[in-house]
Tab-separated table of C-alpha atoms in Angstrom:
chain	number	residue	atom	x	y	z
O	4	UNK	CA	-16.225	0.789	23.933
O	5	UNK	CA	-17.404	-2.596	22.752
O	6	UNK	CA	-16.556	-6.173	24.332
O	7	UNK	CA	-16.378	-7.686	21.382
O	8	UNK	CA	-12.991	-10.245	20.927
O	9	UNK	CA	-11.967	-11.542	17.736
O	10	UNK	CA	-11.464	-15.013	17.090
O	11	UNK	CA	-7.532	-16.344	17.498
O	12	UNK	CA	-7.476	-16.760	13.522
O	13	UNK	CA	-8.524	-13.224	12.724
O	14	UNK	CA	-6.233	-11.669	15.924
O	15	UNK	CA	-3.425	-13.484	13.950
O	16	UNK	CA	-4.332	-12.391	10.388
O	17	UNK	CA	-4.438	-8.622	11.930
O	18	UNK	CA	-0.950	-9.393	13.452
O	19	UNK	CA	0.143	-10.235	10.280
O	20	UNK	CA	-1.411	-7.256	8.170
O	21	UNK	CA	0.345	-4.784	10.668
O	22	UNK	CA	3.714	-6.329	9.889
O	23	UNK	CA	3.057	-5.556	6.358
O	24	UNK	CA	1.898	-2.405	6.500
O	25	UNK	CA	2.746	0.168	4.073
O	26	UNK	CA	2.814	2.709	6.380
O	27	UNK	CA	5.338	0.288	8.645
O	28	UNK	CA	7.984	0.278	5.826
O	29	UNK	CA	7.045	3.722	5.074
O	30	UNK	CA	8.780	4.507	7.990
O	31	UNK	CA	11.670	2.801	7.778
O	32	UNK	CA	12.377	3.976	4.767
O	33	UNK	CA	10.896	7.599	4.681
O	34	UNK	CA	11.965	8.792	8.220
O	35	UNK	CA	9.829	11.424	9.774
O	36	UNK	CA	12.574	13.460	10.766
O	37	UNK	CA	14.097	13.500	7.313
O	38	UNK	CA	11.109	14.037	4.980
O	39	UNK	CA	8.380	16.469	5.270
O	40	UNK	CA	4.579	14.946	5.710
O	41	UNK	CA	3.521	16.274	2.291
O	42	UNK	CA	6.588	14.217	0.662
O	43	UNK	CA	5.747	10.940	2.591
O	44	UNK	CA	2.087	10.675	1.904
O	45	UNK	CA	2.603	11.772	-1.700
O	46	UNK	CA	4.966	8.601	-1.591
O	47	UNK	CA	2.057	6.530	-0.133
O	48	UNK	CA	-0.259	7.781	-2.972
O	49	UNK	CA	1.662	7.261	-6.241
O	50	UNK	CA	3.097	3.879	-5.082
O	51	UNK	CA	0.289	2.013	-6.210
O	52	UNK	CA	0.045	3.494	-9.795
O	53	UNK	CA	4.170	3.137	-10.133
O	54	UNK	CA	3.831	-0.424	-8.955
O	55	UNK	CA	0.681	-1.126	-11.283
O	56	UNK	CA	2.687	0.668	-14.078
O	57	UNK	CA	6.067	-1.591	-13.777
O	58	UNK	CA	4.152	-4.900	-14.158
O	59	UNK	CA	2.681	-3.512	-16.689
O	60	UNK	CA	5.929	-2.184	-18.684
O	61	UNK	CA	7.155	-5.385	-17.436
O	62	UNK	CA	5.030	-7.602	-19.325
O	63	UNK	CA	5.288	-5.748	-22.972
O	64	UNK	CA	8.566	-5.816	-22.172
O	65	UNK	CA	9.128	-9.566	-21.488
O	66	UNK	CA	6.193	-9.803	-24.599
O	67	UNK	CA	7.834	-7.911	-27.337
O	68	UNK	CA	11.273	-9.810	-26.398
O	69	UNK	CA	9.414	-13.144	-26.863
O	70	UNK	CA	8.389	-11.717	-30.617
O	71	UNK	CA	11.095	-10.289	-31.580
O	72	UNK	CA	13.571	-13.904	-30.788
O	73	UNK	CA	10.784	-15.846	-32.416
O	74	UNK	CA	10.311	-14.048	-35.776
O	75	UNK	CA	12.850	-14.205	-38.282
O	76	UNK	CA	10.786	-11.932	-41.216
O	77	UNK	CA	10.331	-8.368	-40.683
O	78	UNK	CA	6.927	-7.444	-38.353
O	79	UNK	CA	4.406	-5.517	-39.812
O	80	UNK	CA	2.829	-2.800	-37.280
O	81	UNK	CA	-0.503	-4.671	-36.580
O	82	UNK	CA	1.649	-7.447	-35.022
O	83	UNK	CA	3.531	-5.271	-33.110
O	84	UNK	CA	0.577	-3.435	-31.746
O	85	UNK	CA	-1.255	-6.697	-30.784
O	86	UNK	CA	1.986	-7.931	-29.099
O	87	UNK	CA	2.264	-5.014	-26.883
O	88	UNK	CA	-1.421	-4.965	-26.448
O	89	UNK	CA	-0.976	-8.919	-25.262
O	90	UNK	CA	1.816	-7.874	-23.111
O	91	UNK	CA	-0.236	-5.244	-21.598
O	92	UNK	CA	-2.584	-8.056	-19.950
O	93	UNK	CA	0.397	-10.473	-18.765
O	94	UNK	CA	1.695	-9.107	-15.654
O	95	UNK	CA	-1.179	-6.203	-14.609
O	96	UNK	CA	-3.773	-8.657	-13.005
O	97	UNK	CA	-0.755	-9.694	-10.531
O	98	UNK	CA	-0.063	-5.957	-9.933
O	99	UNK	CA	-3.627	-5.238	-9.256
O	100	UNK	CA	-4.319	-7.950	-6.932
O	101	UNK	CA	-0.547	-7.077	-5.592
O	102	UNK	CA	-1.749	-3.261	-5.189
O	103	UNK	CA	-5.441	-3.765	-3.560
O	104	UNK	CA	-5.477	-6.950	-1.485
């Protein structure tokens, strides 16, 4: 084994990312005695995408509500598609940096 010690601001910021583990809550919510390995860590894989995937539905949705109040003619489909293309790009770069940092 090494010697090494970490500084007291990186032993805290470790303290920290252990109370916020995934696999923490993972286990309080997915007991081990109640669901099979298989079922938690396929629970631990597709949470990510899910997560990415409702800010993104999320933000077309919150988008196309926007457009919809604000236009009082009838929308022709190359509005609606950049809309929901718009709406695409509101919330996913906070689900992203939510997901992976």
């Amino acid at each position: 084994t090494y010697s090494a010690r970490l500084p007291d601001m990186l032993a805290r910021r470790v303290g920290i990312n252990e109370a916020l583990a995934f696999d923490a809550w993972c286990e309080a919510f997915l007991r081990p005695q109640c669901f099979s390995y298989s079922t938690r860590l396929l629970v631990f894989a597709f949470t990510p995408i899910v997560l990415i995937a409702s800010f993104l539905l999320v933000g077309i949705g919150v988008r196309v509500r926007r457009w919809l109040v604000a236009t009082a003619s009838r929308p022709t489909c190359a509005e609606a598609v950049d809309v929901v293309t718009r709406g695409m790009f509101d919330l996913t770069p906070a689900g992203l940096v939510l997901v992976f940092c």
